[in-house]
Amino acid sequence: MEGSESQIYHERQRLQFCLLHSLNNLFQDKDAFTRESLNSIAEKLVADDPNKETWTTPLSLLLKPHHNTLTGNYDVNVMIAALEGKGKSVVWHDKRHGASSVDLGADNLMGVVLNAPVKRYGGLWRSRHWVVMRKINGVWYNLDSDLVVPLRFKDEDEVRGFLDQCLSSGSEVLLVNNA
């Protein structure tokens, strides 16, 4: 990596903790969130749910309503609660408008979170993967935890092209704003 890119914090993928890695990459801080803090958020979401008894199944010890206790795999509710706990707001991007409607230069935009469909093991395993993109020192980066190093975008047009490609493949786009 060149100069300033070596200063960029980039957490790599482990098990299904891509939400944990994405949040730490978004905040550029390895300690922004921990597995324990996200588990606590997930448990609080269940405790606060007025219909929590509907979540009880024989697999409840392993497959919790908002995450898998062994591998991670946290859901969007955990992400939103975690970000709101840090004073951020999350806005779902209306995919009907494409990436051209995303104001990548907005002062309050902290970053972009993608929830992308993935196929692994020759298509036998289908899941979703959390990816974060953030502007650092005036440059947009793809901080996907599956990447060996962050991917630098040359300009906002390239970012929008990437977002449009993600939208067309079924990804959800969420904008993280400083509240």
mmCIF file of N, CA and C in Angstrom, residues 38-169:
data_model
loop_
_atom_site.group_PDB
_atom_site.id
_atom_site.type_symbol
_atom_site.label_atom_id
_atom_site.label_comp_id
_atom_site.label_asym_id
_atom_site.label_seq_id
_atom_site.Cartn_x
_atom_site.Cartn_y
_atom_site.Cartn_z
ATOM 1 N N LEU A 38 -21.570 -6.700 20.431
ATOM 2 C CA LEU A 38 -22.618 -7.005 19.457
ATOM 3 C C LEU A 38 -23.556 -8.092 19.988
ATOM 4 N N ASN A 39 -23.018 -9.086 20.707
ATOM 5 C CA ASN A 39 -23.875 -10.103 21.318
ATOM 6 C C ASN A 39 -24.818 -9.457 22.328
ATOM 7 N N SER A 40 -24.304 -8.521 23.092
ATOM 8 C CA SER A 40 -25.124 -7.819 24.086
ATOM 9 C C SER A 40 -26.248 -7.031 23.418
ATOM 10 N N ILE A 41 -25.940 -6.377 22.319
ATOM 11 C CA ILE A 41 -26.957 -5.636 21.565
ATOM 12 C C ILE A 41 -28.026 -6.601 21.057
ATOM 13 N N ALA A 42 -27.596 -7.733 20.505
ATOM 14 C CA ALA A 42 -28.541 -8.733 19.991
ATOM 15 C C ALA A 42 -29.445 -9.259 21.104
ATOM 16 N N GLU A 43 -28.871 -9.525 22.280
ATOM 17 C CA GLU A 43 -29.658 -10.014 23.410
ATOM 18 C C GLU A 43 -30.651 -8.959 23.894
ATOM 19 N N LYS A 44 -30.240 -7.698 23.894
ATOM 20 C CA LYS A 44 -31.142 -6.618 24.315
ATOM 21 C C LYS A 44 -32.302 -6.468 23.334
ATOM 22 N N LEU A 45 -32.026 -6.644 22.062
ATOM 23 C CA LEU A 45 -33.097 -6.582 21.068
ATOM 24 C C LEU A 45 -34.157 -7.652 21.335
ATOM 25 N N VAL A 46 -33.722 -8.844 21.715
ATOM 26 C CA VAL A 46 -34.659 -9.923 22.031
ATOM 27 C C VAL A 46 -35.421 -9.593 23.319
ATOM 28 N N ALA A 47 -34.694 -9.136 24.337
ATOM 29 C CA ALA A 47 -35.329 -8.825 25.623
ATOM 30 C C ALA A 47 -36.380 -7.726 25.482
ATOM 31 N N ASP A 48 -36.141 -6.773 24.594
ATOM 32 C CA ASP A 48 -37.065 -5.651 24.402
ATOM 33 C C ASP A 48 -38.215 -5.975 23.447
ATOM 34 N N ASP A 49 -38.171 -7.141 22.804
ATOM 35 C CA ASP A 49 -39.191 -7.513 21.824
ATOM 36 C C ASP A 49 -40.452 -7.998 22.540
ATOM 37 N N PRO A 50 -41.583 -7.342 22.308
ATOM 38 C CA PRO A 50 -42.814 -7.780 22.977
ATOM 39 C C PRO A 50 -43.271 -9.177 22.541
ATOM 40 N N ASN A 51 -42.785 -9.663 21.421
ATOM 41 C CA ASN A 51 -43.141 -10.998 20.922
ATOM 42 C C ASN A 51 -41.996 -11.989 21.084
ATOM 43 N N LYS A 52 -41.156 -11.779 22.089
ATOM 44 C CA LYS A 52 -39.943 -12.595 22.228
ATOM 45 C C LYS A 52 -40.217 -14.088 22.392
ATOM 46 N N GLU A 53 -41.389 -14.455 22.911
ATOM 47 C CA GLU A 53 -41.663 -15.883 23.078
ATOM 48 C C GLU A 53 -41.783 -16.611 21.734
ATOM 49 N N THR A 54 -42.050 -15.875 20.655
ATOM 50 C CA THR A 54 -42.132 -16.509 19.334
ATOM 51 C C THR A 54 -40.757 -16.892 18.806
ATOM 52 N N TRP A 55 -39.710 -16.372 19.441
ATOM 53 C CA TRP A 55 -38.343 -16.668 18.992
ATOM 54 C C TRP A 55 -37.840 -18.007 19.518
ATOM 55 N N THR A 56 -38.512 -18.587 20.500
ATOM 56 C CA THR A 56 -38.029 -19.805 21.141
ATOM 57 C C THR A 56 -38.285 -21.027 20.258
ATOM 58 N N THR A 57 -37.198 -21.687 19.892
ATOM 59 C CA THR A 57 -37.260 -22.916 19.097
ATOM 60 C C THR A 57 -36.223 -23.881 19.669
ATOM 61 N N PRO A 58 -36.233 -25.129 19.241
ATOM 62 C CA PRO A 58 -35.208 -26.073 19.731
ATOM 63 C C PRO A 58 -33.778 -25.628 19.410
ATOM 64 N N LEU A 59 -33.606 -24.800 18.392
ATOM 65 C CA LEU A 59 -32.258 -24.340 18.012
ATOM 66 C C LEU A 59 -31.902 -22.989 18.632
ATOM 67 N N SER A 60 -32.720 -22.471 19.552
ATOM 68 C CA SER A 60 -32.526 -21.129 20.107
ATOM 69 C C SER A 60 -31.191 -20.923 20.812
ATOM 70 N N LEU A 61 -30.602 -21.984 21.335
ATOM 71 C CA LEU A 61 -29.308 -21.808 22.002
ATOM 72 C C LEU A 61 -28.213 -21.443 21.014
ATOM 73 N N LEU A 62 -28.323 -21.923 19.802
ATOM 74 C CA LEU A 62 -27.312 -21.678 18.770
ATOM 75 C C LEU A 62 -27.725 -20.540 17.839
ATOM 76 N N LEU A 63 -28.927 -20.645 17.307
ATOM 77 C CA LEU A 63 -29.418 -19.652 16.343
ATOM 78 C C LEU A 63 -30.325 -18.659 17.047
ATOM 79 N N LYS A 64 -29.736 -17.592 17.526
ATOM 80 C CA LYS A 64 -30.480 -16.537 18.209
ATOM 81 C C LYS A 64 -31.229 -15.718 17.158
ATOM 82 N N PRO A 65 -32.248 -14.967 17.581
ATOM 83 C CA PRO A 65 -33.027 -14.185 16.611
ATOM 84 C C PRO A 65 -32.206 -13.195 15.782
ATOM 85 N N HIS A 66 -31.143 -12.634 16.342
ATOM 86 C CA HIS A 66 -30.405 -11.598 15.621
ATOM 87 C C HIS A 66 -28.955 -11.971 15.319
ATOM 88 N N HIS A 67 -28.563 -13.209 15.652
ATOM 89 C CA HIS A 67 -27.204 -13.653 15.333
ATOM 90 C C HIS A 67 -27.044 -15.147 15.612
ATOM 91 N N ASN A 68 -25.970 -15.703 15.053
ATOM 92 C CA ASN A 68 -25.585 -17.078 15.309
ATOM 93 C C ASN A 68 -24.513 -17.037 16.393
ATOM 94 N N THR A 69 -24.739 -17.714 17.514
ATOM 95 C CA THR A 69 -23.822 -17.601 18.647
ATOM 96 C C THR A 69 -22.431 -18.159 18.372
ATOM 97 N N LEU A 70 -22.299 -19.095 17.451
ATOM 98 C CA LEU A 70 -20.982 -19.661 17.160
ATOM 99 C C LEU A 70 -20.203 -18.871 16.125
ATOM 100 N N THR A 71 -20.879 -18.501 15.048
ATOM 101 C CA THR A 71 -20.155 -17.918 13.921
ATOM 102 C C THR A 71 -20.333 -16.418 13.762
ATOM 103 N N GLY A 72 -21.255 -15.826 14.510
ATOM 104 C CA GLY A 72 -21.525 -14.395 14.336
ATOM 105 C C GLY A 72 -22.765 -14.217 13.494
ATOM 106 N N ASN A 73 -22.593 -13.742 12.283
ATOM 107 C CA ASN A 73 -23.679 -13.549 11.332
ATOM 108 C C ASN A 73 -24.808 -12.717 11.935
ATOM 109 N N TYR A 74 -24.490 -11.480 12.294
ATOM 110 C CA TYR A 74 -25.447 -10.555 12.889
ATOM 111 C C TYR A 74 -26.364 -9.965 11.822
ATOM 112 N N ASP A 75 -27.580 -9.608 12.238
ATOM 113 C CA ASP A 75 -28.529 -9.050 11.281
ATOM 114 C C ASP A 75 -28.540 -7.518 11.315
ATOM 115 N N VAL A 76 -29.351 -6.935 10.446
ATOM 116 C CA VAL A 76 -29.403 -5.488 10.274
ATOM 117 C C VAL A 76 -29.860 -4.775 11.541
ATOM 118 N N ASN A 77 -30.699 -5.426 12.337
ATOM 119 C CA ASN A 77 -31.160 -4.798 13.575
ATOM 120 C C ASN A 77 -30.004 -4.529 14.535
ATOM 121 N N VAL A 78 -29.072 -5.467 14.597
ATOM 122 C CA VAL A 78 -27.888 -5.300 15.440
ATOM 123 C C VAL A 78 -27.039 -4.148 14.901
ATOM 124 N N MET A 79 -26.879 -4.095 13.576
ATOM 125 C CA MET A 79 -26.078 -3.023 12.983
ATOM 126 C C MET A 79 -26.674 -1.653 13.299
ATOM 127 N N ILE A 80 -27.976 -1.507 13.091
ATOM 128 C CA ILE A 80 -28.621 -0.220 13.314
ATOM 129 C C ILE A 80 -28.522 0.180 14.783
ATOM 130 N N ALA A 81 -28.797 -0.751 15.697
ATOM 131 C CA ALA A 81 -28.710 -0.445 17.130
ATOM 132 C C ALA A 81 -27.278 -0.080 17.528
ATOM 133 N N ALA A 82 -26.293 -0.784 16.976
ATOM 134 C CA ALA A 82 -24.887 -0.491 17.289
ATOM 135 C C ALA A 82 -24.520 0.914 16.819
ATOM 136 N N LEU A 83 -24.912 1.261 15.611
ATOM 137 C CA LEU A 83 -24.587 2.582 15.073
ATOM 138 C C LEU A 83 -25.327 3.687 15.812
ATOM 139 N N GLU A 84 -26.597 3.464 16.123
ATOM 140 C CA GLU A 84 -27.354 4.465 16.879
ATOM 141 C C GLU A 84 -26.753 4.665 18.265
ATOM 142 N N GLY A 85 -26.208 3.598 18.846
ATOM 143 C CA GLY A 85 -25.537 3.695 20.141
ATOM 144 C C GLY A 85 -24.290 4.556 20.095
ATOM 145 N N LYS A 86 -23.743 4.750 18.897
ATOM 146 C CA LYS A 86 -22.565 5.616 18.713
ATOM 147 C C LYS A 86 -22.967 6.975 18.131
ATOM 148 N N GLY A 87 -24.270 7.282 18.188
ATOM 149 C CA GLY A 87 -24.734 8.587 17.722
ATOM 150 C C GLY A 87 -24.874 8.725 16.219
ATOM 151 N N LYS A 88 -24.955 7.621 15.514
ATOM 152 C CA LYS A 88 -25.100 7.642 14.050
ATOM 153 C C LYS A 88 -26.546 7.318 13.685
ATOM 154 N N SER A 89 -26.938 7.683 12.479
ATOM 155 C CA SER A 89 -28.248 7.292 11.965
ATOM 156 C C SER A 89 -28.031 6.497 10.684
ATOM 157 N N VAL A 90 -28.975 5.611 10.406
ATOM 158 C CA VAL A 90 -28.874 4.746 9.235
ATOM 159 C C VAL A 90 -30.094 4.984 8.357
ATOM 160 N N VAL A 91 -29.850 5.211 7.068
ATOM 161 C CA VAL A 91 -30.921 5.437 6.106
ATOM 162 C C VAL A 91 -30.808 4.384 5.014
ATOM 163 N N TRP A 92 -31.915 3.653 4.794
ATOM 164 C CA TRP A 92 -31.944 2.689 3.691
ATOM 165 C C TRP A 92 -32.004 3.461 2.387
ATOM 166 N N HIS A 93 -31.149 3.108 1.447
ATOM 167 C CA HIS A 93 -31.166 3.754 0.135
ATOM 168 C C HIS A 93 -32.251 3.099 -0.720
ATOM 169 N N ASP A 94 -33.069 3.921 -1.345
ATOM 170 C CA ASP A 94 -34.118 3.421 -2.230
ATOM 171 C C ASP A 94 -33.465 2.994 -3.538
ATOM 172 N N LYS A 95 -33.350 1.678 -3.736
ATOM 173 C CA LYS A 95 -32.613 1.151 -4.893
ATOM 174 C C LYS A 95 -33.247 1.518 -6.224
ATOM 175 N N ARG A 96 -34.505 1.937 -6.205
ATOM 176 C CA ARG A 96 -35.153 2.329 -7.468
ATOM 177 C C ARG A 96 -34.493 3.569 -8.073
ATOM 178 N N HIS A 97 -33.767 4.341 -7.250
ATOM 179 C CA HIS A 97 -33.125 5.564 -7.728
ATOM 180 C C HIS A 97 -31.670 5.371 -8.136
ATOM 181 N N GLY A 98 -31.142 4.189 -7.941
ATOM 182 C CA GLY A 98 -29.749 3.934 -8.318
ATOM 183 C C GLY A 98 -28.770 4.720 -7.465
ATOM 184 N N ALA A 99 -27.517 4.534 -7.755
ATOM 185 C CA ALA A 99 -26.460 5.179 -6.965
ATOM 186 C C ALA A 99 -26.317 6.664 -7.272
ATOM 187 N N SER A 100 -26.858 7.112 -8.400
ATOM 188 C CA SER A 100 -26.713 8.530 -8.753
ATOM 189 C C SER A 100 -27.390 9.444 -7.735
ATOM 190 N N SER A 101 -28.341 8.917 -6.972
ATOM 191 C CA SER A 101 -29.030 9.747 -5.988
ATOM 192 C C SER A 101 -28.321 9.790 -4.632
ATOM 193 N N VAL A 102 -27.230 9.064 -4.485
ATOM 194 C CA VAL A 102 -26.466 9.085 -3.238
ATOM 195 C C VAL A 102 -25.505 10.267 -3.282
ATOM 196 N N ASP A 103 -25.630 11.157 -2.307
ATOM 197 C CA ASP A 103 -24.742 12.318 -2.225
ATOM 198 C C ASP A 103 -23.472 11.919 -1.484
ATOM 199 N N LEU A 104 -22.483 11.444 -2.234
ATOM 200 C CA LEU A 104 -21.233 10.962 -1.637
ATOM 201 C C LEU A 104 -20.401 12.083 -1.016
ATOM 202 N N GLY A 105 -20.735 13.314 -1.339
ATOM 203 C CA GLY A 105 -19.998 14.445 -0.785
ATOM 204 C C GLY A 105 -20.698 15.110 0.389
ATOM 205 N N ALA A 106 -21.814 14.547 0.852
ATOM 206 C CA ALA A 106 -22.564 15.146 1.962
ATOM 207 C C ALA A 106 -21.693 15.216 3.213
ATOM 208 N N ASP A 107 -21.750 16.355 3.886
ATOM 209 C CA ASP A 107 -20.937 16.552 5.088
ATOM 210 C C ASP A 107 -21.268 15.561 6.203
ATOM 211 N N ASN A 108 -22.523 15.157 6.294
ATOM 212 C CA ASN A 108 -22.912 14.268 7.384
ATOM 213 C C ASN A 108 -22.768 12.780 7.047
ATOM 214 N N LEU A 109 -22.376 12.440 5.819
ATOM 215 C CA LEU A 109 -22.225 11.034 5.430
ATOM 216 C C LEU A 109 -20.924 10.466 5.988
ATOM 217 N N MET A 110 -21.053 9.485 6.886
ATOM 218 C CA MET A 110 -19.870 8.842 7.449
ATOM 219 C C MET A 110 -19.378 7.727 6.534
ATOM 220 N N GLY A 111 -20.314 6.980 5.959
ATOM 221 C CA GLY A 111 -19.931 5.871 5.103
ATOM 222 C C GLY A 111 -21.147 5.170 4.525
ATOM 223 N N VAL A 112 -20.873 4.138 3.742
ATOM 224 C CA VAL A 112 -21.906 3.356 3.080
ATOM 225 C C VAL A 112 -21.712 1.905 3.489
ATOM 226 N N VAL A 113 -22.825 1.269 3.878
ATOM 227 C CA VAL A 113 -22.792 -0.147 4.242
ATOM 228 C C VAL A 113 -23.602 -0.914 3.206
ATOM 229 N N LEU A 114 -23.038 -1.996 2.732
ATOM 230 C CA LEU A 114 -23.720 -2.877 1.780
ATOM 231 C C LEU A 114 -24.014 -4.199 2.462
ATOM 232 N N ASN A 115 -25.164 -4.770 2.146
ATOM 233 C CA ASN A 115 -25.464 -6.139 2.545
ATOM 234 C C ASN A 115 -25.648 -6.895 1.241
ATOM 235 N N ALA A 116 -24.628 -7.653 0.883
ATOM 236 C CA ALA A 116 -24.549 -8.258 -0.443
ATOM 237 C C ALA A 116 -24.803 -9.762 -0.397
ATOM 238 N N PRO A 117 -25.542 -10.270 -1.392
ATOM 239 C CA PRO A 117 -25.704 -11.727 -1.474
ATOM 240 C C PRO A 117 -24.386 -12.356 -1.919
ATOM 241 N N VAL A 118 -24.050 -13.493 -1.321
ATOM 242 C CA VAL A 118 -22.825 -14.198 -1.703
ATOM 243 C C VAL A 118 -23.124 -15.672 -1.886
ATOM 244 N N LYS A 119 -22.372 -16.272 -2.785
ATOM 245 C CA LYS A 119 -22.413 -17.721 -2.998
ATOM 246 C C LYS A 119 -21.005 -18.232 -2.769
ATOM 247 N N ARG A 120 -20.900 -19.274 -1.978
ATOM 248 C CA ARG A 120 -19.594 -19.877 -1.711
ATOM 249 C C ARG A 120 -19.691 -21.380 -1.947
ATOM 250 N N TYR A 121 -18.543 -22.006 -2.046
ATOM 251 C CA TYR A 121 -18.460 -23.455 -2.231
ATOM 252 C C TYR A 121 -19.265 -23.896 -3.451
ATOM 253 N N GLY A 122 -18.993 -23.249 -4.565
ATOM 254 C CA GLY A 122 -19.634 -23.611 -5.821
ATOM 255 C C GLY A 122 -21.134 -23.372 -5.840
ATOM 256 N N GLY A 123 -21.584 -22.410 -5.049
ATOM 257 C CA GLY A 123 -23.002 -22.085 -5.004
ATOM 258 C C GLY A 123 -23.802 -22.900 -4.017
ATOM 259 N N LEU A 124 -23.142 -23.807 -3.306
ATOM 260 C CA LEU A 124 -23.851 -24.633 -2.326
ATOM 261 C C LEU A 124 -24.225 -23.837 -1.072
ATOM 262 N N TRP A 125 -23.446 -22.821 -0.743
ATOM 263 C CA TRP A 125 -23.687 -22.001 0.441
ATOM 264 C C TRP A 125 -24.084 -20.607 -0.016
ATOM 265 N N ARG A 126 -25.290 -20.226 0.310
ATOM 266 C CA ARG A 126 -25.773 -18.882 -0.026
ATOM 267 C C ARG A 126 -25.993 -18.133 1.271
ATOM 268 N N SER A 127 -25.503 -16.915 1.287
ATOM 269 C CA SER A 127 -25.590 -16.113 2.498
ATOM 270 C C SER A 127 -25.565 -14.645 2.099
ATOM 271 N N ARG A 128 -25.388 -13.790 3.076
ATOM 272 C CA ARG A 128 -25.229 -12.359 2.816
ATOM 273 C C ARG A 128 -23.972 -11.900 3.539
ATOM 274 N N HIS A 129 -23.374 -10.841 3.022
ATOM 275 C CA HIS A 129 -22.087 -10.363 3.523
ATOM 276 C C HIS A 129 -22.155 -8.853 3.721
ATOM 277 N N TRP A 130 -21.679 -8.395 4.877
ATOM 278 C CA TRP A 130 -21.619 -6.961 5.172
ATOM 279 C C TRP A 130 -20.319 -6.376 4.622
ATOM 280 N N VAL A 131 -20.435 -5.250 3.931
ATOM 281 C CA VAL A 131 -19.283 -4.548 3.347
ATOM 282 C C VAL A 131 -19.435 -3.073 3.685
ATOM 283 N N VAL A 132 -18.341 -2.417 3.993
ATOM 284 C CA VAL A 132 -18.400 -0.980 4.274
ATOM 285 C C VAL A 132 -17.468 -0.224 3.328
ATOM 286 N N MET A 133 -17.926 0.965 2.971
ATOM 287 C CA MET A 133 -17.115 1.885 2.157
ATOM 288 C C MET A 133 -17.070 3.201 2.913
ATOM 289 N N ARG A 134 -15.918 3.839 2.873
ATOM 290 C CA ARG A 134 -15.765 5.092 3.612
ATOM 291 C C ARG A 134 -14.778 6.004 2.902
ATOM 292 N N LYS A 135 -15.033 7.287 3.038
ATOM 293 C CA LYS A 135 -14.122 8.301 2.518
ATOM 294 C C LYS A 135 -13.126 8.635 3.626
ATOM 295 N N ILE A 136 -11.841 8.451 3.320
ATOM 296 C CA ILE A 136 -10.778 8.710 4.288
ATOM 297 C C ILE A 136 -9.777 9.655 3.639
ATOM 298 N N ASN A 137 -9.542 10.774 4.278
ATOM 299 C CA ASN A 137 -8.620 11.791 3.734
ATOM 300 C C ASN A 137 -8.974 12.157 2.298
ATOM 301 N N GLY A 138 -10.288 12.301 2.048
ATOM 302 C CA GLY A 138 -10.756 12.741 0.735
ATOM 303 C C GLY A 138 -10.829 11.660 -0.332
ATOM 304 N N VAL A 139 -10.536 10.392 0.026
ATOM 305 C CA VAL A 139 -10.536 9.299 -0.934
ATOM 306 C C VAL A 139 -11.494 8.211 -0.445
ATOM 307 N N TRP A 140 -12.334 7.701 -1.367
ATOM 308 C CA TRP A 140 -13.246 6.612 -1.022
ATOM 309 C C TRP A 140 -12.519 5.275 -1.115
ATOM 310 N N TYR A 141 -12.802 4.392 -0.136
ATOM 311 C CA TYR A 141 -12.217 3.061 -0.077
ATOM 312 C C TYR A 141 -13.298 2.013 0.130
ATOM 313 N N ASN A 142 -13.113 0.862 -0.505
ATOM 314 C CA ASN A 142 -13.898 -0.320 -0.216
ATOM 315 C C ASN A 142 -13.122 -1.053 0.870
ATOM 316 N N LEU A 143 -13.709 -1.159 2.058
ATOM 317 C CA LEU A 143 -13.043 -1.778 3.197
ATOM 318 C C LEU A 143 -13.604 -3.177 3.484
ATOM 319 N N ASP A 144 -14.042 -3.864 2.435
ATOM 320 C CA ASP A 144 -14.591 -5.211 2.541
ATOM 321 C C ASP A 144 -13.595 -6.115 3.277
ATOM 322 N N SER A 145 -14.081 -6.785 4.309
ATOM 323 C CA SER A 145 -13.203 -7.653 5.105
ATOM 324 C C SER A 145 -12.725 -8.877 4.330
ATOM 325 N N ASP A 146 -13.335 -9.181 3.188
ATOM 326 C CA ASP A 146 -12.859 -10.279 2.342
ATOM 327 C C ASP A 146 -11.653 -9.866 1.493
ATOM 328 N N LEU A 147 -11.402 -8.581 1.378
ATOM 329 C CA LEU A 147 -10.259 -8.098 0.598
ATOM 330 C C LEU A 147 -8.975 -8.216 1.422
ATOM 331 N N VAL A 148 -7.872 -8.466 0.747
ATOM 332 C CA VAL A 148 -6.577 -8.537 1.426
ATOM 333 C C VAL A 148 -6.167 -7.151 1.916
ATOM 334 N N VAL A 149 -6.418 -6.141 1.107
ATOM 335 C CA VAL A 149 -6.142 -4.744 1.457
ATOM 336 C C VAL A 149 -7.335 -3.906 0.993
ATOM 337 N N PRO A 150 -7.514 -2.724 1.569
ATOM 338 C CA PRO A 150 -8.603 -1.856 1.107
ATOM 339 C C PRO A 150 -8.446 -1.527 -0.375
ATOM 340 N N LEU A 151 -9.578 -1.393 -1.050
ATOM 341 C CA LEU A 151 -9.582 -1.044 -2.464
ATOM 342 C C LEU A 151 -9.877 0.447 -2.593
ATOM 343 N N ARG A 152 -8.950 1.168 -3.206
ATOM 344 C CA ARG A 152 -9.075 2.612 -3.385
ATOM 345 C C ARG A 152 -9.863 2.890 -4.669
ATOM 346 N N PHE A 153 -10.894 3.742 -4.556
ATOM 347 C CA PHE A 153 -11.639 4.168 -5.734
ATOM 348 C C PHE A 153 -10.970 5.418 -6.286
ATOM 349 N N LYS A 154 -10.927 5.539 -7.627
ATOM 350 C CA LYS A 154 -10.246 6.696 -8.214
ATOM 351 C C LYS A 154 -11.065 7.978 -8.072
ATOM 352 N N ASP A 155 -12.408 7.856 -8.054
ATOM 353 C CA ASP A 155 -13.256 9.045 -7.900
ATOM 354 C C ASP A 155 -14.676 8.619 -7.531
ATOM 355 N N GLU A 156 -15.556 9.594 -7.322
ATOM 356 C CA GLU A 156 -16.929 9.292 -6.932
ATOM 357 C C GLU A 156 -17.706 8.583 -8.037
ATOM 358 N N ASP A 157 -17.363 8.816 -9.291
ATOM 359 C CA ASP A 157 -18.029 8.101 -10.386
ATOM 360 C C ASP A 157 -17.757 6.601 -10.287
ATOM 361 N N GLU A 158 -16.529 6.242 -9.933
ATOM 362 C CA GLU A 158 -16.200 4.830 -9.778
ATOM 363 C C GLU A 158 -16.957 4.231 -8.583
ATOM 364 N N VAL A 159 -17.107 5.006 -7.512
ATOM 365 C CA VAL A 159 -17.875 4.548 -6.355
ATOM 366 C C VAL A 159 -19.321 4.291 -6.773
ATOM 367 N N ARG A 160 -19.915 5.237 -7.499
ATOM 368 C CA ARG A 160 -21.302 5.079 -7.949
ATOM 369 C C ARG A 160 -21.458 3.884 -8.892
ATOM 370 N N GLY A 161 -20.490 3.677 -9.757
ATOM 371 C CA GLY A 161 -20.526 2.514 -10.641
ATOM 372 C C GLY A 161 -20.503 1.217 -9.851
ATOM 373 N N PHE A 162 -19.663 1.174 -8.826
ATOM 374 C CA PHE A 162 -19.588 0.002 -7.964
ATOM 375 C C PHE A 162 -20.914 -0.204 -7.233
ATOM 376 N N LEU A 163 -21.479 0.888 -6.714
ATOM 377 C CA LEU A 163 -22.766 0.792 -6.011
ATOM 378 C C LEU A 163 -23.874 0.315 -6.951
ATOM 379 N N ASP A 164 -23.908 0.844 -8.166
ATOM 380 C CA ASP A 164 -24.922 0.404 -9.131
ATOM 381 C C ASP A 164 -24.777 -1.083 -9.439
ATOM 382 N N GLN A 165 -23.541 -1.538 -9.579
ATOM 383 C CA GLN A 165 -23.282 -2.966 -9.827
ATOM 384 C C GLN A 165 -23.781 -3.794 -8.639
ATOM 385 N N CYS A 166 -23.528 -3.326 -7.429
ATOM 386 C CA CYS A 166 -23.982 -4.039 -6.229
ATOM 387 C C CYS A 166 -25.505 -4.060 -6.157
ATOM 388 N N LEU A 167 -26.130 -2.926 -6.447
ATOM 389 C CA LEU A 167 -27.593 -2.856 -6.429
ATOM 390 C C LEU A 167 -28.199 -3.826 -7.439
ATOM 391 N N SER A 168 -27.598 -3.908 -8.618
ATOM 392 C CA SER A 168 -28.139 -4.784 -9.655
ATOM 393 C C SER A 168 -27.971 -6.268 -9.309
ATOM 394 N N SER A 169 -27.045 -6.578 -8.408
ATOM 395 C CA SER A 169 -26.853 -7.970 -8.011
ATOM 396 C C SER A 169 -27.610 -8.319 -6.729
#
